[in-house]
Amino acid sequence: MCRLPFGGTLYTDVRKDEAIKMEWKIRDVVIPNQTVLGPMAGVTDLPFRLLCREQGAGLVVMEMISAKAITFHNYKTAELMKTDPKEQPVSLQLFGHEPEIMAQAAEMIEEEPFDILDINMGCPVPKIVNNQEGSALMKDPALIEKIVAACVQHTSRPVTVKMRTGFDHAHQNVVECAKAAEAGGASMIAVHGRTRPQMYAGEADWSRISEVVQAVSIPVVGNGDVTDGPSARRMLDETGCTAVMIGRAAEGNPWIFREVNHYLETGEEMERPGHREVIQMILRHAQLMKEIKGERIGIQEMRHHAAWYLQGFPGAAKLRVKINTMASFAELEEMLRREFPYV
């Protein structure tokens, strides 16, 4: 058993020298294991990242941030960039399509306390794509190289890229785009095994991740359909990727990082958290939300997290309706303790 930062525990029966093998680097940044919390808008904020890091995530990635908004000194963007030393290593993800704006933003945030600068080239949301950002960048590998190079020249951090297999099914050019990113100076590439039109539906194509692994000399992180320890092991084995990125499977489930790490180290699955542990985590998450974001914003943003945590609980649908009407953390705590007195 080894202790994680601020009280978290990663259970393992392996020898210390075996566990060390899980470490890898993004240039000079050491990542302690093979799990990465993927960036998700409205999800991977500071409170959630802290919880995932505590549960064993080797690297956590912020919600994507507009490069242009940074150059405009947008106050909401400053809130998104808040970090805590306890979550390190942490990656800040930018989105944009103009090399000069991306470079300017990278330079402006140079003093911010993050470890890695990531560039979003995979977001499939129409309002991002229609602005020629996110996954739309995959239509122009030459532009990808220019954007990465511009950021590399204006930051001291390693620059990484997250992309999909292609802009659409007929143009799955992830290998070409990955090579362009590497040529621009990228230190790591994360590949989501779906095209833009797939969004998050259908089955991820891991073979495309494998193709990128074989095509570049920098670390490749695989993303898509990793939901537990066995699926993480399969992705690593089938693709040869350096680490796995976990996104939606972590919603309401920060324990997934503890479980995946344990499985990768021992080959054994951990017991899932019981109701008591889940309720305690909701209350802990809510308290972090209150401390970091304040009562009004915190309770609003906690609602969808609480709904995810309670999936599978008796009467979960009715509880979600109640949670959506709550205006304070005291109401949330009172309801949970009333419904689940054994906590």
Short mmCIF file of C-alpha atoms in Angstrom, two decimals:
data_model
loop_
_atom_site.label_atom_id
_atom_site.label_comp_id
_atom_site.label_asym_id
_atom_site.label_seq_id
_atom_site.Cartn_x
_atom_site.Cartn_y
_atom_site.Cartn_z
CA MET A 1 0.00 0.00 0.00
CA CYS A 2 1.39 3.45 -0.89
CA ARG A 3 0.06 6.83 0.14
CA LEU A 4 -0.97 9.37 -2.47
CA PRO A 5 -0.99 13.14 -1.92
CA PHE A 6 -3.36 14.58 0.72
CA GLY A 7 -4.63 11.30 2.11
CA GLY A 8 -5.43 9.26 -0.99
CA THR A 9 -4.30 5.65 -1.04
CA LEU A 10 -3.27 3.45 -3.93
CA TYR A 11 -3.35 -0.20 -2.95
CA THR A 12 -0.76 -2.42 -4.54
CA ASP A 13 1.02 -5.65 -3.75
CA VAL A 14 3.83 -5.16 -6.27
CA ARG A 15 7.42 -4.37 -5.38
CA LYS A 16 8.57 -0.75 -5.56
CA ASP A 17 10.82 -1.36 -8.57
CA GLU A 18 7.89 -2.81 -10.53
CA ALA A 19 5.64 0.17 -9.77
CA ILE A 20 8.32 2.61 -10.99
CA LYS A 21 8.01 1.15 -14.48
CA MET A 22 4.65 2.91 -14.80
CA GLU A 23 6.38 6.31 -14.75
CA TRP A 24 6.92 8.14 -18.04
CA LYS A 25 7.78 11.65 -19.16
CA ILE A 26 6.36 14.41 -21.31
CA ARG A 27 9.70 16.01 -22.11
CA ASP A 28 10.97 16.85 -18.60
CA VAL A 29 7.66 16.43 -16.74
CA VAL A 30 7.44 13.11 -14.89
CA ILE A 31 4.02 11.42 -14.99
CA PRO A 32 3.85 8.89 -12.13
CA ASN A 33 1.59 6.34 -13.80
CA GLN A 34 -0.21 5.49 -17.04
CA THR A 35 -3.54 7.21 -16.37
CA VAL A 36 -4.60 10.66 -17.57
CA LEU A 37 -7.79 12.55 -16.79
CA GLY A 38 -8.99 13.90 -20.14
CA PRO A 39 -10.22 17.47 -20.56
CA MET A 40 -14.02 17.87 -20.44
CA ALA A 41 -15.81 21.21 -20.60
CA GLY A 42 -17.89 21.78 -17.49
CA VAL A 43 -16.39 18.73 -15.78
CA THR A 44 -12.63 18.87 -15.26
CA ASP A 45 -12.60 21.97 -13.09
CA LEU A 46 -10.28 22.38 -10.11
CA PRO A 47 -12.42 20.53 -7.51
CA PHE A 48 -12.88 17.50 -9.76
CA ARG A 49 -9.23 17.44 -10.81
CA LEU A 50 -8.15 17.44 -7.16
CA LEU A 51 -10.35 14.44 -6.44
CA CYS A 52 -9.12 12.52 -9.49
CA ARG A 53 -5.50 13.29 -8.66
CA GLU A 54 -6.09 12.09 -5.11
CA GLN A 55 -7.52 8.86 -6.46
CA GLY A 56 -4.44 8.25 -8.56
CA ALA A 57 -4.69 10.10 -11.89
CA GLY A 58 -1.10 10.50 -13.10
CA LEU A 59 -1.89 13.66 -15.06
CA VAL A 60 -4.97 15.88 -15.01
CA VAL A 61 -6.04 18.20 -17.83
CA MET A 62 -8.08 21.38 -17.42
CA GLU A 63 -11.20 22.32 -19.33
CA MET A 64 -10.30 23.81 -22.71
CA ILE A 65 -9.64 27.56 -22.62
CA SER A 66 -9.96 30.02 -25.50
CA ALA A 67 -6.61 31.49 -26.54
CA LYS A 68 -8.39 34.57 -27.83
CA ALA A 69 -10.18 35.03 -24.49
CA ILE A 70 -6.81 35.02 -22.75
CA THR A 71 -5.54 37.78 -25.02
CA PHE A 72 -8.70 39.77 -24.19
CA HIS A 73 -8.04 39.34 -20.43
CA ASN A 74 -11.44 37.71 -19.92
CA TYR A 75 -12.10 37.36 -16.17
CA LYS A 76 -14.01 34.09 -16.56
CA THR A 77 -11.00 32.62 -18.30
CA ALA A 78 -8.83 33.56 -15.34
CA GLU A 79 -11.17 31.51 -13.13
CA LEU A 80 -10.81 28.50 -15.43
CA MET A 81 -7.03 28.69 -15.11
CA LYS A 82 -6.97 28.33 -11.32
CA THR A 83 -4.73 25.50 -10.16
CA ASP A 84 -3.57 23.97 -6.89
CA PRO A 85 -0.11 22.53 -6.16
CA LYS A 86 -1.78 19.32 -4.93
CA GLU A 87 -3.04 18.49 -8.43
CA GLN A 88 0.31 18.63 -10.19
CA PRO A 89 1.26 17.59 -12.77
CA VAL A 90 -1.52 19.51 -14.50
CA SER A 91 -2.00 20.39 -18.17
CA LEU A 92 -3.66 23.58 -19.42
CA GLN A 93 -5.50 23.11 -22.71
CA LEU A 94 -5.90 25.94 -25.22
CA PHE A 95 -8.10 26.08 -28.28
CA GLY A 96 -7.77 28.41 -31.26
CA HIS A 97 -6.81 28.39 -34.93
CA GLU A 98 -4.53 31.40 -35.43
CA PRO A 99 -0.84 30.66 -34.77
CA GLU A 100 -0.11 34.23 -33.72
CA ILE A 101 -2.99 34.33 -31.22
CA MET A 102 -2.04 30.92 -29.83
CA ALA A 103 1.55 32.11 -29.43
CA GLN A 104 0.45 35.32 -27.74
CA ALA A 105 -1.78 33.42 -25.31
CA ALA A 106 1.01 30.95 -24.52
CA GLU A 107 3.34 33.83 -23.73
CA MET A 108 0.76 35.65 -21.60
CA ILE A 109 0.19 32.63 -19.33
CA GLU A 110 3.86 31.78 -18.95
CA GLU A 111 3.80 32.72 -15.24
CA GLU A 112 0.73 30.61 -14.46
CA PRO A 113 1.47 27.51 -12.32
CA PHE A 114 0.76 24.67 -14.75
CA ASP A 115 3.13 22.02 -16.08
CA ILE A 116 2.13 21.25 -19.67
CA LEU A 117 0.48 23.25 -22.46
CA ASP A 118 -2.00 21.20 -24.51
CA ILE A 119 -3.65 22.21 -27.79
CA ASN A 120 -7.19 21.07 -28.54
CA MET A 121 -7.53 19.60 -32.03
CA GLY A 122 -10.32 17.19 -31.25
CA CYS A 123 -13.37 19.04 -29.94
CA PRO A 124 -16.36 18.06 -32.15
CA VAL A 125 -18.86 20.66 -30.88
CA PRO A 126 -20.35 22.66 -33.80
CA LYS A 127 -19.70 26.13 -32.36
CA ILE A 128 -16.01 25.27 -32.04
CA VAL A 129 -15.72 23.45 -35.37
CA ASN A 130 -17.61 26.19 -37.24
CA ASN A 131 -14.97 28.64 -36.05
CA GLN A 132 -12.31 26.38 -37.63
CA GLU A 133 -11.06 25.30 -34.20
CA GLY A 134 -10.94 21.98 -32.37
CA SER A 135 -11.23 19.00 -34.73
CA ALA A 136 -11.57 21.36 -37.73
CA LEU A 137 -7.79 21.85 -37.51
CA MET A 138 -7.35 18.28 -38.74
CA LYS A 139 -8.39 19.47 -42.19
CA ASP A 140 -5.08 21.33 -42.46
CA PRO A 141 -1.97 19.45 -41.21
CA ALA A 142 0.27 22.31 -42.34
CA LEU A 143 -1.63 24.66 -40.03
CA ILE A 144 -1.27 22.15 -37.21
CA GLU A 145 2.51 22.29 -37.55
CA LYS A 146 2.47 26.11 -37.56
CA ILE A 147 0.26 26.32 -34.45
CA VAL A 148 2.36 23.85 -32.49
CA ALA A 149 5.61 25.53 -33.54
CA ALA A 150 4.27 28.96 -32.56
CA CYS A 151 3.34 27.73 -29.09
CA VAL A 152 6.62 25.86 -28.63
CA GLN A 153 8.52 29.06 -29.41
CA HIS A 154 6.57 31.07 -26.82
CA THR A 155 6.41 28.78 -23.79
CA SER A 156 8.94 26.99 -21.61
CA ARG A 157 6.50 24.12 -21.05
CA PRO A 158 6.20 20.94 -23.08
CA VAL A 159 3.51 21.39 -25.74
CA THR A 160 1.13 18.49 -26.40
CA VAL A 161 -1.80 17.93 -28.75
CA LYS A 162 -5.12 16.10 -28.46
CA MET A 163 -6.81 15.04 -31.70
CA ARG A 164 -9.27 12.54 -33.18
CA THR A 165 -8.83 9.97 -35.94
CA GLY A 166 -10.03 12.47 -38.52
CA PHE A 167 -12.45 15.26 -39.35
CA ASP A 168 -14.84 12.71 -40.86
CA HIS A 169 -14.89 9.04 -41.77
CA ALA A 170 -13.61 9.65 -45.30
CA HIS A 171 -10.63 11.68 -44.09
CA GLN A 172 -9.04 9.78 -41.21
CA ASN A 173 -5.68 11.47 -41.46
CA VAL A 174 -4.61 11.27 -37.83
CA VAL A 175 -1.18 9.88 -38.76
CA GLU A 176 -0.46 12.83 -41.04
CA CYS A 177 -1.71 15.27 -38.39
CA ALA A 178 0.32 13.58 -35.66
CA LYS A 179 3.47 13.82 -37.78
CA ALA A 180 2.76 17.50 -38.38
CA ALA A 181 2.38 18.09 -34.64
CA GLU A 182 5.65 16.26 -33.96
CA ALA A 183 7.38 18.31 -36.68
CA GLY A 184 6.16 21.46 -34.94
CA GLY A 185 7.76 20.36 -31.69
CA ALA A 186 4.98 18.56 -29.81
CA SER A 187 6.18 16.44 -26.88
CA MET A 188 3.15 14.14 -26.70
CA ILE A 189 0.03 13.36 -28.72
CA ALA A 190 -3.28 12.08 -27.34
CA VAL A 191 -5.55 10.33 -29.84
CA HIS A 192 -9.29 9.82 -29.32
CA GLY A 193 -10.20 6.83 -31.46
CA ARG A 194 -13.29 8.44 -33.00
CA THR A 195 -13.95 10.83 -35.86
CA ARG A 196 -15.59 14.21 -35.35
CA PRO A 197 -19.08 13.10 -36.59
CA GLN A 198 -19.03 10.19 -34.13
CA MET A 199 -18.86 12.65 -31.25
CA TYR A 200 -18.82 10.17 -28.34
CA ALA A 201 -20.99 7.44 -29.89
CA GLY A 202 -20.07 4.14 -31.45
CA GLU A 203 -16.94 2.15 -30.82
CA ALA A 204 -13.52 3.79 -30.68
CA ASP A 205 -11.07 2.58 -33.33
CA TRP A 206 -7.93 1.69 -31.43
CA SER A 207 -6.13 0.63 -34.61
CA ARG A 208 -5.72 4.32 -35.50
CA ILE A 209 -4.02 4.90 -32.15
CA SER A 210 -1.65 2.06 -32.95
CA GLU A 211 -0.84 3.63 -36.33
CA VAL A 212 0.13 6.88 -34.63
CA VAL A 213 2.30 5.03 -32.11
CA GLN A 214 4.22 3.48 -35.00
CA ALA A 215 4.48 6.76 -36.93
CA VAL A 216 5.94 9.13 -34.29
CA SER A 217 8.78 8.99 -31.80
CA ILE A 218 7.08 10.91 -28.97
CA PRO A 219 4.69 9.43 -26.36
CA VAL A 220 1.16 8.69 -27.54
CA VAL A 221 -1.78 8.56 -25.14
CA GLY A 222 -4.81 6.51 -26.16
CA ASN A 223 -8.34 7.73 -25.51
CA GLY A 224 -11.75 6.15 -26.08
CA ASP A 225 -13.67 3.31 -24.41
CA VAL A 226 -11.36 2.89 -21.42
CA THR A 227 -13.85 2.20 -18.65
CA ASP A 228 -11.96 -0.02 -16.20
CA GLY A 229 -8.70 -1.81 -15.54
CA PRO A 230 -9.12 -4.60 -18.11
CA SER A 231 -10.00 -2.18 -20.93
CA ALA A 232 -7.00 0.00 -20.01
CA ARG A 233 -4.74 -3.06 -20.15
CA ARG A 234 -6.16 -4.06 -23.53
CA MET A 235 -5.60 -0.59 -24.99
CA LEU A 236 -2.00 -0.49 -23.80
CA ASP A 237 -1.33 -3.97 -25.16
CA GLU A 238 -3.17 -3.61 -28.48
CA THR A 239 -1.93 -0.15 -29.43
CA GLY A 240 1.44 0.15 -27.72
CA CYS A 241 0.44 3.58 -26.39
CA THR A 242 2.30 4.98 -23.41
CA ALA A 243 -0.73 5.77 -21.27
CA VAL A 244 -4.52 5.84 -21.34
CA MET A 245 -6.72 8.93 -21.15
CA ILE A 246 -10.02 8.57 -19.31
CA GLY A 247 -12.86 11.02 -19.85
CA ARG A 248 -16.54 10.22 -19.51
CA ALA A 249 -15.89 7.06 -17.48
CA ALA A 250 -14.56 9.32 -14.71
CA GLU A 251 -17.79 11.33 -14.42
CA GLY A 252 -19.11 10.63 -10.94
CA ASN A 253 -16.35 8.04 -10.68
CA PRO A 254 -12.95 9.46 -9.65
CA TRP A 255 -12.16 6.01 -8.23
CA ILE A 256 -11.56 4.72 -11.75
CA PHE A 257 -7.95 5.94 -11.58
CA ARG A 258 -7.29 4.02 -8.37
CA GLU A 259 -8.87 0.93 -9.92
CA VAL A 260 -7.02 1.14 -13.24
CA ASN A 261 -3.66 1.69 -11.53
CA HIS A 262 -4.28 -1.28 -9.27
CA TYR A 263 -5.20 -3.51 -12.19
CA LEU A 264 -2.20 -2.43 -14.27
CA GLU A 265 0.10 -3.17 -11.33
CA THR A 266 -1.43 -6.41 -10.09
CA GLY A 267 -3.75 -7.82 -12.77
CA GLU A 268 -6.54 -7.85 -10.19
CA GLU A 269 -9.75 -5.82 -10.14
CA MET A 270 -10.60 -3.78 -7.06
CA GLU A 271 -13.97 -3.88 -5.39
CA ARG A 272 -16.16 -0.97 -6.49
CA PRO A 273 -16.88 1.72 -3.86
CA GLY A 274 -19.99 1.09 -1.80
CA HIS A 275 -22.83 3.53 -1.18
CA ARG A 276 -21.19 4.89 1.95
CA GLU A 277 -18.00 5.82 0.12
CA VAL A 278 -19.95 7.37 -2.76
CA ILE A 279 -22.02 9.58 -0.45
CA GLN A 280 -18.92 10.68 1.42
CA MET A 281 -17.30 11.58 -1.90
CA ILE A 282 -20.33 13.65 -2.96
CA LEU A 283 -20.11 15.60 0.29
CA ARG A 284 -16.37 16.06 -0.12
CA HIS A 285 -16.80 17.20 -3.73
CA ALA A 286 -19.55 19.61 -2.68
CA GLN A 287 -17.36 21.09 0.04
CA LEU A 288 -14.55 21.70 -2.46
CA MET A 289 -17.03 23.34 -4.83
CA LYS A 290 -18.20 25.65 -2.05
CA GLU A 291 -14.67 26.57 -0.97
CA ILE A 292 -13.36 27.21 -4.48
CA LYS A 293 -16.39 28.61 -6.33
CA GLY A 294 -18.72 29.89 -3.61
CA GLU A 295 -22.23 28.82 -2.65
CA ARG A 296 -24.28 30.02 -5.63
CA ILE A 297 -22.08 28.88 -8.51
CA GLY A 298 -20.80 25.85 -6.64
CA ILE A 299 -24.23 24.30 -5.97
CA GLN A 300 -25.35 24.92 -9.55
CA GLU A 301 -22.30 23.18 -10.99
CA MET A 302 -22.44 20.39 -8.40
CA ARG A 303 -25.86 19.24 -9.61
CA HIS A 304 -24.69 17.24 -12.62
CA HIS A 305 -21.80 15.76 -10.64
CA ALA A 306 -24.20 14.58 -7.92
CA ALA A 307 -26.46 13.01 -10.56
CA TRP A 308 -23.52 11.06 -11.98
CA TYR A 309 -22.44 9.85 -8.54
CA LEU A 310 -25.95 8.59 -7.74
CA GLN A 311 -26.42 6.51 -10.89
CA GLY A 312 -27.41 3.01 -9.85
CA PHE A 313 -28.69 4.09 -6.42
CA PRO A 314 -32.27 3.17 -5.42
CA GLY A 315 -34.59 6.02 -6.40
CA ALA A 316 -31.78 7.85 -8.23
CA ALA A 317 -34.15 9.51 -10.73
CA LYS A 318 -36.24 11.12 -7.97
CA LEU A 319 -33.12 12.20 -6.12
CA ARG A 320 -31.77 13.92 -9.21
CA VAL A 321 -34.99 15.93 -9.51
CA LYS A 322 -34.62 17.06 -5.90
CA ILE A 323 -30.98 17.97 -6.37
CA ASN A 324 -31.79 20.16 -9.35
CA THR A 325 -33.98 22.39 -7.14
CA MET A 326 -31.46 22.85 -4.33
CA ALA A 327 -29.99 26.28 -3.70
CA SER A 328 -27.47 25.47 -0.96
CA PHE A 329 -24.98 22.83 0.08
CA ALA A 330 -26.78 22.51 3.42
CA GLU A 331 -29.87 21.29 1.53
CA LEU A 332 -27.78 18.76 -0.39
CA GLU A 333 -26.14 17.42 2.74
CA GLU A 334 -29.45 17.24 4.62
CA MET A 335 -31.10 15.31 1.78
CA LEU A 336 -28.23 12.83 1.44
CA ARG A 337 -28.07 12.17 5.18
CA ARG A 338 -31.85 11.72 5.29
CA GLU A 339 -31.95 9.35 2.32
CA PHE A 340 -28.81 7.47 3.32
CA PRO A 341 -28.63 7.54 7.15
CA TYR A 342 -25.95 4.83 7.25
CA VAL A 343 -23.30 7.28 6.08
#
